[in-house]
Amino acid sequence: MSSESGTPRRIPRHVAIIMDGNGRWAINKGWPRLVGHRKGSERVKEIVRAAPGLGIEWLTVYAFSTENWKRSTEEVLGLMKLFQRYIQREAEALSAEGVRMRFIGDRRRLEPKLQDLMAWIEQRTAQNSRLNLTVAINYGGRDELTRAARRLARRVVAGDLDPDALDEAALDQALDTADMPDPDLVIRTSGETRVSNFLLWQAAYSEYEFTPVLWPDFTPETLTEILHRYGTRERRFGGVTS
Ligand code: FPP
């Protein structure tokens, strides 16, 4: 991608998306909320397909938060079914397109069948490197940090880690996202301007883009426009402009 002046434009290597607005999209049309999630799942496929062509190497999507269990049983079960179906139906295409799929979040509360499918697709796509797709399921930034702290505390108690050696790099490696680059850009759809417990540690220096578009209406064109805006921004990481 290059700017109008012909100079190369910055492209975010890692884009993370809070996919919001499925429920409202469906309700606005007089349909059950799950119809919005189904359409949202179709949009995930389109964005995954378009991302490599836009220069994105890492794509992380927030599919189910640690707070989403508060929704109706019907909606929670419907979403879990959608995740299963996505893995089963997309496995072939993801492999063919060179997508490596991974998950972050605490899997222990998920149904064993879904956990098995998640492990299966991770293993099946482990050699792919064209796009790294990470799906956050039963994910919360605070929960992730708490689990990481517990992991590190256990190592300290076992005598395997000196508390004074516990630095940012050690904490970073204890997170679900160990070995992943931090997101350059976090997008939230549907007009809400909250972070909602998403990648709290990892997004410390990320740019944020908020769009009023509801997730089921979010197309590769919407993403292209957002990337265009991002390309004109300047990131300073706490420093000053030279
Ligand atoms: C937020 O919209 C969206 C979710 C809680 C679910 C996200 C799930 C998908 C996009 C579908 C499946 C994803 C994959 C990876 C297969 P909301 O329901 O909170 O919308 P609202 O704020 O309008 O109620």
PDB file of C-alpha atoms and ligand atoms in Angstrom:
ATOM      1  CA  MET A   1       0.000   0.000   0.000  1.00  0.00           C
ATOM      2  CA  SER A   2       1.396   3.450  -0.767  1.00  0.00           C
ATOM      3  CA  SER A   3       0.159   6.950  -0.007  1.00  0.00           C
ATOM      4  CA  GLU A   4      -0.904   9.483  -2.608  1.00  0.00           C
ATOM      5  CA  SER A   5       2.549  11.065  -2.530  1.00  0.00           C
ATOM      6  CA  GLY A   6       3.993   7.699  -3.506  1.00  0.00           C
ATOM      7  CA  THR A   7       5.787   7.040  -0.222  1.00  0.00           C
ATOM      8  CA  PRO A   8       5.064   3.652   1.380  1.00  0.00           C
ATOM      9  CA  ARG A   9       2.316   3.752   3.990  1.00  0.00           C
ATOM     10  CA  ARG A  10       2.579   2.010   7.334  1.00  0.00           C
ATOM     11  CA  ILE A  11       0.733  -1.285   7.465  1.00  0.00           C
ATOM     12  CA  PRO A  12      -0.168  -2.821  10.822  1.00  0.00           C
ATOM     13  CA  ARG A  13       1.444  -6.222  11.175  1.00  0.00           C
ATOM     14  CA  HIS A  14      -0.979  -7.317  13.879  1.00  0.00           C
ATOM     15  CA  VAL A  15      -4.620  -6.228  13.865  1.00  0.00           C
ATOM     16  CA  ALA A  16      -6.927  -7.166  16.741  1.00  0.00           C
ATOM     17  CA  ILE A  17     -10.692  -6.755  16.476  1.00  0.00           C
ATOM     18  CA  ILE A  18     -13.458  -6.447  19.071  1.00  0.00           C
ATOM     19  CA  MET A  19     -16.345  -7.698  16.946  1.00  0.00           C
ATOM     20  CA  ASP A  20     -19.300  -5.865  18.467  1.00  0.00           C
ATOM     21  CA  GLY A  21     -22.871  -5.249  17.357  1.00  0.00           C
ATOM     22  CA  ASN A  22     -24.105  -8.673  16.221  1.00  0.00           C
ATOM     23  CA  GLY A  23     -27.071  -8.550  18.580  1.00  0.00           C
ATOM     24  CA  ARG A  24     -28.152  -5.040  17.576  1.00  0.00           C
ATOM     25  CA  TRP A  25     -27.785  -5.861  13.882  1.00  0.00           C
ATOM     26  CA  ALA A  26     -30.212  -8.771  14.252  1.00  0.00           C
ATOM     27  CA  ILE A  27     -32.663  -6.968  16.558  1.00  0.00           C
ATOM     28  CA  ASN A  28     -32.767  -3.985  14.138  1.00  0.00           C
ATOM     29  CA  LYS A  29     -33.995  -6.401  11.496  1.00  0.00           C
ATOM     30  CA  GLY A  30     -36.468  -8.120  13.818  1.00  0.00           C
ATOM     31  CA  TRP A  31     -34.434 -11.330  13.966  1.00  0.00           C
ATOM     32  CA  PRO A  32     -33.083 -13.354  16.940  1.00  0.00           C
ATOM     33  CA  ARG A  33     -29.629 -12.298  18.195  1.00  0.00           C
ATOM     34  CA  LEU A  34     -28.116 -15.582  17.022  1.00  0.00           C
ATOM     35  CA  VAL A  35     -28.785 -14.626  13.414  1.00  0.00           C
ATOM     36  CA  GLY A  36     -26.436 -11.691  13.998  1.00  0.00           C
ATOM     37  CA  HIS A  37     -23.753 -14.001  15.341  1.00  0.00           C
ATOM     38  CA  ARG A  38     -24.169 -16.279  12.316  1.00  0.00           C
ATOM     39  CA  LYS A  39     -23.727 -13.347   9.954  1.00  0.00           C
ATOM     40  CA  GLY A  40     -20.796 -12.211  12.109  1.00  0.00           C
ATOM     41  CA  SER A  41     -19.159 -15.582  11.649  1.00  0.00           C
ATOM     42  CA  GLU A  42     -19.457 -15.172   7.854  1.00  0.00           C
ATOM     43  CA  ARG A  43     -17.709 -11.805   8.189  1.00  0.00           C
ATOM     44  CA  VAL A  44     -14.866 -13.448  10.095  1.00  0.00           C
ATOM     45  CA  LYS A  45     -14.323 -15.732   7.104  1.00  0.00           C
ATOM     46  CA  GLU A  46     -14.246 -12.793   4.683  1.00  0.00           C
ATOM     47  CA  ILE A  47     -11.828 -10.784   6.809  1.00  0.00           C
ATOM     48  CA  VAL A  48      -9.525 -13.795   7.273  1.00  0.00           C
ATOM     49  CA  ARG A  49      -9.498 -14.256   3.506  1.00  0.00           C
ATOM     50  CA  ALA A  50      -8.785 -10.586   2.822  1.00  0.00           C
ATOM     51  CA  ALA A  51      -6.197  -9.951   5.560  1.00  0.00           C
ATOM     52  CA  PRO A  52      -3.024 -11.315   3.892  1.00  0.00           C
ATOM     53  CA  GLY A  53      -3.720  -9.268   0.753  1.00  0.00           C
ATOM     54  CA  LEU A  54      -3.879  -6.158   2.924  1.00  0.00           C
ATOM     55  CA  GLY A  55      -0.460  -6.877   4.397  1.00  0.00           C
ATOM     56  CA  ILE A  56      -1.727  -8.182   7.758  1.00  0.00           C
ATOM     57  CA  GLU A  57       0.310 -11.058   9.215  1.00  0.00           C
ATOM     58  CA  TRP A  58      -1.480 -11.462  12.540  1.00  0.00           C
ATOM     59  CA  LEU A  59      -5.231 -11.203  13.089  1.00  0.00           C
ATOM     60  CA  THR A  60      -6.778 -11.630  16.523  1.00  0.00           C
ATOM     61  CA  VAL A  61     -10.536 -11.613  17.049  1.00  0.00           C
ATOM     62  CA  TYR A  62     -12.511 -11.389  20.300  1.00  0.00           C
ATOM     63  CA  ALA A  63     -15.208 -14.039  19.956  1.00  0.00           C
ATOM     64  CA  PHE A  64     -16.315 -14.723  23.547  1.00  0.00           C
ATOM     65  CA  SER A  65     -15.328 -12.891  26.718  1.00  0.00           C
ATOM     66  CA  THR A  66     -15.188 -14.164  30.281  1.00  0.00           C
ATOM     67  CA  GLU A  67     -18.240 -11.920  30.860  1.00  0.00           C
ATOM     68  CA  ASN A  68     -20.277 -13.387  27.984  1.00  0.00           C
ATOM     69  CA  TRP A  69     -21.354 -16.373  30.130  1.00  0.00           C
ATOM     70  CA  LYS A  70     -23.933 -13.975  31.633  1.00  0.00           C
ATOM     71  CA  ARG A  71     -25.957 -14.123  28.412  1.00  0.00           C
ATOM     72  CA  SER A  72     -28.943 -16.463  27.988  1.00  0.00           C
ATOM     73  CA  THR A  73     -28.205 -20.188  27.819  1.00  0.00           C
ATOM     74  CA  GLU A  74     -29.613 -20.223  24.298  1.00  0.00           C
ATOM     75  CA  GLU A  75     -27.199 -17.524  23.116  1.00  0.00           C
ATOM     76  CA  VAL A  76     -24.168 -19.057  24.854  1.00  0.00           C
ATOM     77  CA  LEU A  77     -24.907 -22.524  23.446  1.00  0.00           C
ATOM     78  CA  GLY A  78     -25.561 -21.032  20.012  1.00  0.00           C
ATOM     79  CA  LEU A  79     -22.205 -19.256  20.041  1.00  0.00           C
ATOM     80  CA  MET A  80     -20.372 -22.412  21.163  1.00  0.00           C
ATOM     81  CA  LYS A  81     -22.034 -24.307  18.269  1.00  0.00           C
ATOM     82  CA  LEU A  82     -20.897 -21.581  15.878  1.00  0.00           C
ATOM     83  CA  PHE A  83     -17.286 -21.893  17.049  1.00  0.00           C
ATOM     84  CA  GLN A  84     -17.434 -25.680  16.559  1.00  0.00           C
ATOM     85  CA  ARG A  85     -18.949 -25.316  13.119  1.00  0.00           C
ATOM     86  CA  TYR A  86     -16.412 -22.699  12.098  1.00  0.00           C
ATOM     87  CA  ILE A  87     -13.550 -25.041  12.935  1.00  0.00           C
ATOM     88  CA  GLN A  88     -15.155 -28.067  11.261  1.00  0.00           C
ATOM     89  CA  ARG A  89     -16.228 -26.255   8.100  1.00  0.00           C
ATOM     90  CA  GLU A  90     -13.237 -23.969   7.669  1.00  0.00           C
ATOM     91  CA  ALA A  91     -10.444 -26.453   8.429  1.00  0.00           C
ATOM     92  CA  GLU A  92      -9.901 -27.265   4.769  1.00  0.00           C
ATOM     93  CA  ALA A  93      -9.981 -23.666   3.555  1.00  0.00           C
ATOM     94  CA  LEU A  94      -7.741 -22.416   6.373  1.00  0.00           C
ATOM     95  CA  SER A  95      -5.161 -25.042   5.535  1.00  0.00           C
ATOM     96  CA  ALA A  96      -5.329 -24.281   1.815  1.00  0.00           C
ATOM     97  CA  GLU A  97      -4.912 -20.561   2.496  1.00  0.00           C
ATOM     98  CA  GLY A  98      -1.904 -20.994   4.769  1.00  0.00           C
ATOM     99  CA  VAL A  99      -3.686 -19.796   7.910  1.00  0.00           C
ATOM    100  CA  ARG A 100      -2.381 -20.855  11.286  1.00  0.00           C
ATOM    101  CA  MET A 101      -5.223 -20.887  13.808  1.00  0.00           C
ATOM    102  CA  ARG A 102      -4.741 -20.540  17.531  1.00  0.00           C
ATOM    103  CA  PHE A 103      -6.860 -19.720  20.558  1.00  0.00           C
ATOM    104  CA  ILE A 104      -6.351 -17.609  23.648  1.00  0.00           C
ATOM    105  CA  GLY A 105      -8.455 -17.671  26.798  1.00  0.00           C
ATOM    106  CA  ASP A 106      -9.186 -20.245  29.472  1.00  0.00           C
ATOM    107  CA  ARG A 107     -10.399 -23.378  27.668  1.00  0.00           C
ATOM    108  CA  ARG A 108     -11.136 -25.393  30.770  1.00  0.00           C
ATOM    109  CA  ARG A 109     -14.711 -24.121  31.020  1.00  0.00           C
ATOM    110  CA  LEU A 110     -15.512 -25.025  27.407  1.00  0.00           C
ATOM    111  CA  GLU A 111     -17.184 -28.271  26.349  1.00  0.00           C
ATOM    112  CA  PRO A 112     -14.677 -31.122  25.855  1.00  0.00           C
ATOM    113  CA  LYS A 113     -15.836 -31.524  22.235  1.00  0.00           C
ATOM    114  CA  LEU A 114     -14.977 -27.887  21.474  1.00  0.00           C
ATOM    115  CA  GLN A 115     -11.677 -28.142  23.353  1.00  0.00           C
ATOM    116  CA  ASP A 116     -10.758 -31.177  21.242  1.00  0.00           C
ATOM    117  CA  LEU A 117     -11.601 -29.378  18.000  1.00  0.00           C
ATOM    118  CA  MET A 118      -9.545 -26.371  19.069  1.00  0.00           C
ATOM    119  CA  ALA A 119      -6.503 -28.537  19.802  1.00  0.00           C
ATOM    120  CA  TRP A 120      -7.055 -30.399  16.518  1.00  0.00           C
ATOM    121  CA  ILE A 121      -7.150 -27.300  14.299  1.00  0.00           C
ATOM    122  CA  GLU A 122      -4.184 -25.758  16.104  1.00  0.00           C
ATOM    123  CA  GLN A 123      -2.184 -28.851  15.399  1.00  0.00           C
ATOM    124  CA  ARG A 124      -3.450 -29.238  11.844  1.00  0.00           C
ATOM    125  CA  THR A 125      -2.519 -25.652  10.894  1.00  0.00           C
ATOM    126  CA  ALA A 126       0.670 -25.392  12.983  1.00  0.00           C
ATOM    127  CA  GLN A 127       2.959 -25.344   9.952  1.00  0.00           C
ATOM    128  CA  ASN A 128       1.122 -22.495   8.198  1.00  0.00           C
ATOM    129  CA  SER A 129       2.517 -18.990   8.258  1.00  0.00           C
ATOM    130  CA  ARG A 130       0.739 -16.818   5.690  1.00  0.00           C
ATOM    131  CA  LEU A 131      -1.684 -15.495   8.322  1.00  0.00           C
ATOM    132  CA  ASN A 132      -1.744 -16.081  12.072  1.00  0.00           C
ATOM    133  CA  LEU A 133      -5.382 -16.138  13.144  1.00  0.00           C
ATOM    134  CA  THR A 134      -5.976 -16.058  16.890  1.00  0.00           C
ATOM    135  CA  VAL A 135      -9.479 -16.417  18.291  1.00  0.00           C
ATOM    136  CA  ALA A 136     -10.150 -15.307  21.854  1.00  0.00           C
ATOM    137  CA  ILE A 137     -12.715 -17.605  23.503  1.00  0.00           C
ATOM    138  CA  ASN A 138     -13.540 -17.368  27.216  1.00  0.00           C
ATOM    139  CA  TYR A 139     -10.902 -14.656  27.201  1.00  0.00           C
ATOM    140  CA  GLY A 140     -10.517 -11.727  29.585  1.00  0.00           C
ATOM    141  CA  GLY A 141      -7.388  -9.624  29.962  1.00  0.00           C
ATOM    142  CA  ARG A 142      -7.611  -9.609  33.752  1.00  0.00           C
ATOM    143  CA  ASP A 143      -8.254 -13.337  33.836  1.00  0.00           C
ATOM    144  CA  GLU A 144      -5.259 -13.938  31.548  1.00  0.00           C
ATOM    145  CA  LEU A 145      -3.013 -11.821  33.795  1.00  0.00           C
ATOM    146  CA  THR A 146      -4.303 -13.607  36.887  1.00  0.00           C
ATOM    147  CA  ARG A 147      -3.603 -17.027  35.358  1.00  0.00           C
ATOM    148  CA  ALA A 148      -0.131 -15.852  34.318  1.00  0.00           C
ATOM    149  CA  ALA A 149       0.571 -14.605  37.861  1.00  0.00           C
ATOM    150  CA  ARG A 150      -0.512 -17.988  39.233  1.00  0.00           C
ATOM    151  CA  ARG A 151       1.768 -19.802  36.769  1.00  0.00           C
ATOM    152  CA  LEU A 152       4.736 -17.648  37.752  1.00  0.00           C
ATOM    153  CA  ALA A 153       3.983 -17.974  41.469  1.00  0.00           C
ATOM    154  CA  ARG A 154       4.045 -21.753  41.092  1.00  0.00           C
ATOM    155  CA  ARG A 155       7.479 -21.538  39.465  1.00  0.00           C
ATOM    156  CA  VAL A 156       8.732 -19.348  42.306  1.00  0.00           C
ATOM    157  CA  VAL A 157       7.424 -21.808  44.909  1.00  0.00           C
ATOM    158  CA  ALA A 158       9.035 -24.699  43.002  1.00  0.00           C
ATOM    159  CA  GLY A 159      12.364 -22.847  43.144  1.00  0.00           C
ATOM    160  CA  ASP A 160      12.454 -22.560  39.373  1.00  0.00           C
ATOM    161  CA  LEU A 161      12.167 -18.747  39.253  1.00  0.00           C
ATOM    162  CA  ASP A 162      13.887 -16.081  41.325  1.00  0.00           C
ATOM    163  CA  PRO A 163      11.305 -13.339  42.142  1.00  0.00           C
ATOM    164  CA  ASP A 164      13.940 -10.720  41.267  1.00  0.00           C
ATOM    165  CA  ALA A 165      14.243 -12.233  37.797  1.00  0.00           C
ATOM    166  CA  LEU A 166      10.543 -11.703  37.213  1.00  0.00           C
ATOM    167  CA  ASP A 167      10.589  -8.918  34.636  1.00  0.00           C
ATOM    168  CA  GLU A 168       8.244  -7.754  31.863  1.00  0.00           C
ATOM    169  CA  ALA A 169       9.618 -10.365  29.462  1.00  0.00           C
ATOM    170  CA  ALA A 170       8.906 -13.175  31.946  1.00  0.00           C
ATOM    171  CA  LEU A 171       5.342 -11.985  32.504  1.00  0.00           C
ATOM    172  CA  ASP A 172       4.858 -11.568  28.748  1.00  0.00           C
ATOM    173  CA  GLN A 173       5.914 -15.174  28.196  1.00  0.00           C
ATOM    174  CA  ALA A 174       3.497 -16.434  30.843  1.00  0.00           C
ATOM    175  CA  LEU A 175       0.509 -14.972  28.977  1.00  0.00           C
ATOM    176  CA  ASP A 176      -1.697 -16.862  26.515  1.00  0.00           C
ATOM    177  CA  THR A 177      -0.108 -14.703  23.800  1.00  0.00           C
ATOM    178  CA  ALA A 178       3.493 -15.788  24.531  1.00  0.00           C
ATOM    179  CA  ASP A 179       5.568 -15.481  21.342  1.00  0.00           C
ATOM    180  CA  MET A 180       2.929 -13.376  19.579  1.00  0.00           C
ATOM    181  CA  PRO A 181       3.735  -9.778  18.589  1.00  0.00           C
ATOM    182  CA  ASP A 182       1.707  -7.066  20.324  1.00  0.00           C
ATOM    183  CA  PRO A 183      -1.182  -5.679  18.279  1.00  0.00           C
ATOM    184  CA  ASP A 184      -0.339  -2.527  16.324  1.00  0.00           C
ATOM    185  CA  LEU A 185      -3.982  -1.682  15.836  1.00  0.00           C
ATOM    186  CA  VAL A 186      -7.111  -2.579  17.819  1.00  0.00           C
ATOM    187  CA  ILE A 187     -10.436  -2.041  16.055  1.00  0.00           C
ATOM    188  CA  ARG A 188     -13.798  -1.975  17.812  1.00  0.00           C
ATOM    189  CA  THR A 189     -16.996  -1.993  15.815  1.00  0.00           C
ATOM    190  CA  SER A 190     -20.540  -0.792  16.624  1.00  0.00           C
ATOM    191  CA  GLY A 191     -19.713   2.661  17.966  1.00  0.00           C
ATOM    192  CA  GLU A 192     -18.756   1.553  21.492  1.00  0.00           C
ATOM    193  CA  THR A 193     -15.513   3.105  22.707  1.00  0.00           C
ATOM    194  CA  ARG A 194     -14.523   0.691  25.476  1.00  0.00           C
ATOM    195  CA  VAL A 195     -11.587  -1.702  25.738  1.00  0.00           C
ATOM    196  CA  SER A 196     -13.733  -4.372  27.449  1.00  0.00           C
ATOM    197  CA  ASN A 197     -10.940  -6.409  28.991  1.00  0.00           C
ATOM    198  CA  PHE A 198      -9.323  -7.218  25.622  1.00  0.00           C
ATOM    199  CA  LEU A 199      -5.513  -7.663  25.430  1.00  0.00           C
ATOM    200  CA  LEU A 200      -4.949  -5.302  28.379  1.00  0.00           C
ATOM    201  CA  TRP A 201      -1.216  -5.998  28.616  1.00  0.00           C
ATOM    202  CA  GLN A 202      -0.534  -6.462  24.921  1.00  0.00           C
ATOM    203  CA  ALA A 203      -2.300  -3.298  23.727  1.00  0.00           C
ATOM    204  CA  ALA A 204      -0.277  -0.951  25.949  1.00  0.00           C
ATOM    205  CA  TYR A 205       1.047   0.918  22.888  1.00  0.00           C
ATOM    206  CA  SER A 206      -1.546  -0.047  20.286  1.00  0.00           C
ATOM    207  CA  GLU A 207      -3.492   2.430  18.209  1.00  0.00           C
ATOM    208  CA  TYR A 208      -7.281   2.206  18.539  1.00  0.00           C
ATOM    209  CA  GLU A 209      -9.829   2.713  15.799  1.00  0.00           C
ATOM    210  CA  PHE A 210     -13.536   2.842  16.543  1.00  0.00           C
ATOM    211  CA  THR A 211     -16.106   2.489  13.804  1.00  0.00           C
ATOM    212  CA  PRO A 212     -19.913   2.798  14.031  1.00  0.00           C
ATOM    213  CA  VAL A 213     -20.272  -0.142  11.623  1.00  0.00           C
ATOM    214  CA  LEU A 214     -21.914  -3.170  13.281  1.00  0.00           C
ATOM    215  CA  TRP A 215     -19.779  -6.313  12.942  1.00  0.00           C
ATOM    216  CA  PRO A 216     -22.217  -8.131  10.580  1.00  0.00           C
ATOM    217  CA  ASP A 217     -21.834  -5.166   8.191  1.00  0.00           C
ATOM    218  CA  PHE A 218     -18.025  -5.059   8.457  1.00  0.00           C
ATOM    219  CA  THR A 219     -16.499  -5.900   5.080  1.00  0.00           C
ATOM    220  CA  PRO A 220     -12.950  -6.026   3.703  1.00  0.00           C
ATOM    221  CA  GLU A 221     -13.688  -2.524   2.324  1.00  0.00           C
ATOM    222  CA  THR A 222     -14.415  -1.243   5.851  1.00  0.00           C
ATOM    223  CA  LEU A 223     -11.114  -2.741   6.987  1.00  0.00           C
ATOM    224  CA  THR A 224      -9.271  -1.170   4.059  1.00  0.00           C
ATOM    225  CA  GLU A 225     -10.635   2.282   5.008  1.00  0.00           C
ATOM    226  CA  ILE A 226      -9.537   1.815   8.620  1.00  0.00           C
ATOM    227  CA  LEU A 227      -6.062   0.718   7.531  1.00  0.00           C
ATOM    228  CA  HIS A 228      -5.863   3.823   5.394  1.00  0.00           C
ATOM    229  CA  ARG A 229      -6.586   6.013   8.455  1.00  0.00           C
ATOM    230  CA  TYR A 230      -4.071   4.065  10.533  1.00  0.00           C
ATOM    231  CA  GLY A 231      -1.437   4.524   7.819  1.00  0.00           C
ATOM    232  CA  THR A 232      -1.530   8.268   8.255  1.00  0.00           C
ATOM    233  CA  ARG A 233      -1.060   8.155  12.041  1.00  0.00           C
ATOM    234  CA  GLU A 234       2.229   8.468  13.823  1.00  0.00           C
ATOM    235  CA  ARG A 235       3.257   6.131  16.641  1.00  0.00           C
ATOM    236  CA  ARG A 236       5.737   7.390  19.173  1.00  0.00           C
ATOM    237  CA  PHE A 237       5.813   4.703  21.895  1.00  0.00           C
ATOM    238  CA  GLY A 238       6.257   7.378  24.565  1.00  0.00           C
ATOM    239  CA  GLY A 239       9.045   9.152  22.678  1.00  0.00           C
ATOM    240  CA  VAL A 240       9.011  12.413  20.720  1.00  0.00           C
ATOM    241  CA  THR A 241       8.826  13.152  17.020  1.00  0.00           C
ATOM    242  CA  SER A 242      12.216  13.519  15.423  1.00  0.00           C
TER     243      SER A 242
HETATM  244  C1  FPP B   1     -20.556  -9.036  20.169  1.00  0.00           C
HETATM  245  O1  FPP B   1     -21.794  -8.600  19.673  1.00  0.00           O
HETATM  246  C2  FPP B   1     -20.208 -10.300  19.582  1.00  0.00           C
HETATM  247  C3  FPP B   1     -20.036 -11.454  20.279  1.00  0.00           C
HETATM  248  C4  FPP B   1     -20.184 -11.542  21.737  1.00  0.00           C
HETATM  249  C5  FPP B   1     -19.745 -12.717  19.586  1.00  0.00           C
HETATM  250  C6  FPP B   1     -18.747 -12.671  18.481  1.00  0.00           C
HETATM  251  C7  FPP B   1     -18.913 -13.872  17.654  1.00  0.00           C
HETATM  252  C8  FPP B   1     -18.899 -13.912  16.304  1.00  0.00           C
HETATM  253  C9  FPP B   1     -18.578 -12.762  15.430  1.00  0.00           C
HETATM  254  C10 FPP B   1     -19.255 -15.140  15.589  1.00  0.00           C
HETATM  255  C11 FPP B   1     -18.360 -16.281  15.545  1.00  0.00           C
HETATM  256  C12 FPP B   1     -16.909 -16.041  15.556  1.00  0.00           C
HETATM  257  C13 FPP B   1     -16.013 -16.936  15.084  1.00  0.00           C
HETATM  258  C14 FPP B   1     -14.575 -16.715  15.299  1.00  0.00           C
HETATM  259  C15 FPP B   1     -16.430 -18.130  14.362  1.00  0.00           C
HETATM  260  P1  FPP B   1     -22.994  -8.416  20.692  1.00  0.00           P
HETATM  261  O2  FPP B   1     -23.796  -9.662  20.683  1.00  0.00           O
HETATM  262  O3  FPP B   1     -22.481  -8.001  22.021  1.00  0.00           O
HETATM  263  O4  FPP B   1     -23.779  -7.250  20.017  1.00  0.00           O
HETATM  264  P2  FPP B   1     -24.689  -6.172  20.743  1.00  0.00           P
HETATM  265  O5  FPP B   1     -23.761  -5.285  21.523  1.00  0.00           O
HETATM  266  O6  FPP B   1     -25.318  -5.468  19.594  1.00  0.00           O
HETATM  267  O7  FPP B   1     -25.677  -6.898  21.595  1.00  0.00           O
END
